[in-house]
Short mmCIF file of the C-alpha atoms (twelve columns), coordinates in Angstrom:
data_MODEL
# 
_entry.id   MODEL 
# 
loop_
_atom_site.group_PDB 
_atom_site.id 
_atom_site.type_symbol 
_atom_site.label_atom_id 
_atom_site.label_alt_id 
_atom_site.label_comp_id 
_atom_site.label_asym_id 
_atom_site.label_seq_id 
_atom_site.Cartn_x 
_atom_site.Cartn_y 
_atom_site.Cartn_z 
_atom_site.pdbx_PDB_model_num 
ATOM 1  C CA . MET A 1  23.211 -121.038 -34.313 1 
ATOM 2  C CA . LYS A 2  23.394 -118.812 -31.181 1 
ATOM 3  C CA . MET A 3  26.814 -117.650 -32.188 1 
ATOM 4  C CA . ILE A 4  25.656 -116.504 -35.583 1 
ATOM 5  C CA . LEU A 5  22.799 -114.551 -33.966 1 
ATOM 6  C CA . VAL A 6  25.135 -112.949 -31.460 1 
ATOM 7  C CA . LEU A 7  27.613 -111.944 -34.233 1 
ATOM 8  C CA . PHE A 8  24.753 -110.560 -36.297 1 
ATOM 9  C CA . LEU A 9  23.482 -108.401 -33.430 1 
ATOM 10 C CA . LEU A 10 26.958 -107.289 -32.552 1 
ATOM 11 C CA . SER A 11 27.737 -106.312 -36.137 1 
ATOM 12 C CA . THR A 12 24.517 -104.282 -36.473 1 
ATOM 13 C CA . LEU A 13 25.236 -102.440 -33.245 1 
ATOM 14 C CA . LEU A 14 28.776 -101.601 -34.266 1 
ATOM 15 C CA . GLY A 15 27.742 -100.646 -37.749 1 
ATOM 16 C CA . THR A 16 25.099 -98.110  -36.638 1 
ATOM 17 C CA . PRO A 17 26.486 -94.587  -36.804 1 
ATOM 18 C CA . ALA A 18 26.142 -92.625  -33.598 1 
ATOM 19 C CA . VAL A 19 23.645 -89.790  -34.024 1 
ATOM 20 C CA . PRO A 20 23.918 -86.928  -31.596 1 
ATOM 21 C CA . SER A 21 20.796 -85.804  -29.957 1 
ATOM 22 C CA . ARG A 22 19.213 -82.715  -31.488 1 
ATOM 23 C CA . ARG A 23 17.718 -81.675  -28.240 1 
ATOM 24 C CA . PRO A 24 19.851 -79.034  -26.588 1 
ATOM 25 C CA . SER A 25 21.146 -80.025  -23.136 1 
ATOM 26 C CA . CYS A 26 22.346 -78.496  -19.966 1 
ATOM 27 C CA . TYR A 27 25.928 -78.577  -18.773 1 
ATOM 28 C CA . LYS A 28 27.992 -77.434  -15.723 1 
ATOM 29 C CA . ARG A 29 30.940 -75.138  -15.636 1 
ATOM 30 C CA . ALA A 30 33.312 -74.852  -12.736 1 
ATOM 31 C CA . LEU A 31 34.237 -71.428  -11.360 1 
ATOM 32 C CA . LYS A 32 37.915 -71.534  -10.466 1 
ATOM 33 C CA . ASP A 33 38.554 -68.312  -8.699  1 
ATOM 34 C CA . HIS A 34 35.068 -66.930  -8.435  1 
ATOM 35 C CA . ASN A 35 32.004 -67.473  -6.430  1 
ATOM 36 C CA . CYS A 36 28.448 -66.339  -7.425  1 
ATOM 37 C CA . HIS A 37 28.786 -62.956  -5.768  1 
ATOM 38 C CA . ASN A 38 31.951 -61.723  -7.331  1 
ATOM 39 C CA . ILE A 39 31.820 -62.704  -10.997 1 
ATOM 40 C CA . PRO A 40 32.990 -59.577  -12.788 1 
ATOM 41 C CA . GLU A 41 30.782 -58.086  -15.514 1 
ATOM 42 C CA . GLY A 42 31.621 -59.822  -18.843 1 
ATOM 43 C CA . ALA A 43 33.809 -62.418  -17.244 1 
ATOM 44 C CA . LEU A 44 33.465 -65.943  -18.587 1 
ATOM 45 C CA . ASN A 45 31.268 -64.475  -21.325 1 
ATOM 46 C CA . LEU A 46 28.406 -63.886  -18.882 1 
ATOM 47 C CA . ARG A 47 25.987 -60.974  -18.398 1 
ATOM 48 C CA . GLN A 48 23.662 -60.481  -15.451 1 
ATOM 49 C CA . ILE A 49 20.040 -61.069  -16.507 1 
ATOM 50 C CA . ASP A 50 18.280 -58.696  -14.151 1 
ATOM 51 C CA . ASP A 51 18.640 -57.437  -10.626 1 
ATOM 52 C CA . GLY A 52 15.508 -59.393  -9.703  1 
ATOM 53 C CA . LEU A 53 17.151 -62.646  -10.799 1 
ATOM 54 C CA . GLN A 54 20.159 -62.859  -8.618  1 
ATOM 55 C CA . ASP A 55 22.898 -65.285  -9.641  1 
ATOM 56 C CA . HIS A 56 21.283 -65.788  -13.151 1 
ATOM 57 C CA . PHE A 57 23.368 -64.928  -16.273 1 
ATOM 58 C CA . TRP A 58 23.036 -64.894  -20.032 1 
ATOM 59 C CA . GLU A 59 25.845 -66.772  -21.637 1 
ATOM 60 C CA . GLY A 60 27.436 -65.450  -24.800 1 
ATOM 61 C CA . LYS A 61 26.222 -62.552  -26.981 1 
ATOM 62 C CA . GLY A 62 22.679 -63.688  -27.452 1 
ATOM 63 C CA . CYS A 63 19.888 -64.603  -25.070 1 
ATOM 64 C CA . MET A 64 19.519 -68.330  -25.697 1 
ATOM 65 C CA . VAL A 65 21.451 -69.856  -22.790 1 
ATOM 66 C CA . ILE A 66 20.897 -69.079  -19.142 1 
ATOM 67 C CA . CYS A 67 23.361 -69.924  -16.432 1 
ATOM 68 C CA . TYR A 68 22.568 -70.256  -12.748 1 
ATOM 69 C CA . CYS A 69 25.438 -69.831  -10.268 1 
ATOM 70 C CA . ASN A 70 25.358 -72.364  -7.412  1 
ATOM 71 C CA . SER A 71 28.270 -72.098  -5.039  1 
ATOM 72 C CA . ASN A 72 31.366 -72.502  -7.230  1 
ATOM 73 C CA . GLU A 73 29.708 -73.819  -10.392 1 
ATOM 74 C CA . LEU A 74 27.418 -72.692  -13.123 1 
ATOM 75 C CA . LEU A 75 24.496 -74.717  -14.456 1 
ATOM 76 C CA . CYS A 76 23.852 -73.591  -18.060 1 
ATOM 77 C CA . CYS A 77 20.766 -74.465  -20.055 1 
ATOM 78 C CA . PRO A 78 18.808 -73.248  -23.064 1 
ATOM 79 C CA . LYS A 79 16.303 -70.773  -21.772 1 
ATOM 80 C CA . ASP A 80 13.253 -72.873  -22.821 1 
ATOM 81 C CA . ILE A 81 14.560 -75.787  -20.700 1 
ATOM 82 C CA . PHE A 82 15.615 -73.639  -17.820 1 
ATOM 83 C CA . PHE A 83 12.421 -71.598  -17.332 1 
ATOM 84 C CA . GLY A 84 10.034 -73.528  -19.528 1 
ATOM 85 C CA . PRO A 85 8.489  -72.278  -22.804 1 
ATOM 86 C CA . LYS A 86 5.592  -70.406  -21.115 1 
ATOM 87 C CA . ILE A 87 7.900  -68.231  -18.941 1 
ATOM 88 C CA . SER A 88 11.108 -67.942  -20.979 1 
ATOM 89 C CA . PHE A 89 9.680  -65.386  -23.478 1 
ATOM 90 C CA . VAL A 90 9.114  -62.766  -20.679 1 
ATOM 91 C CA . ILE A 91 12.704 -62.837  -19.317 1 
ATOM 92 C CA . PRO A 92 14.311 -59.515  -20.340 1 
ATOM 93 C CA . CYS A 93 17.155 -59.836  -22.863 1 
ATOM 94 C CA . ASN A 94 20.028 -57.430  -22.561 1 
ATOM 95 C CA . SER A 95 22.079 -58.343  -25.638 1 
ATOM 96 C CA . GLN A 96 24.391 -55.377  -25.580 1 
# 
C-alpha cells in the first residue's frame, strides 16, 4: 500500500508542469575587463542614471531595470524591487 502511495505522489509531482514565477527577479552580471569606475558610456547596454547615484545604471533602452556596480559585477533588478515602489517613481529616467 505504501508503494502505491509513493508511486501516486511521484507521478503527480512529475506530471505537474513547471510554471515560471511571474515576479521579476534580480540577477548578477560579471564585468570582465571593467570595474565600476571605467564602464564606457553605452557599454554593456548601460546608461548612467544620475551623477548623484554613482555606480547605478539603467539597463537597456527603457527605464525598468537598474544595475548597481559592486567591484567587478553588476547586480540588476527591476526598479520597483531595487528602490521600492515609493521611491522608484522619482528616479530620473534618461531614455535617450
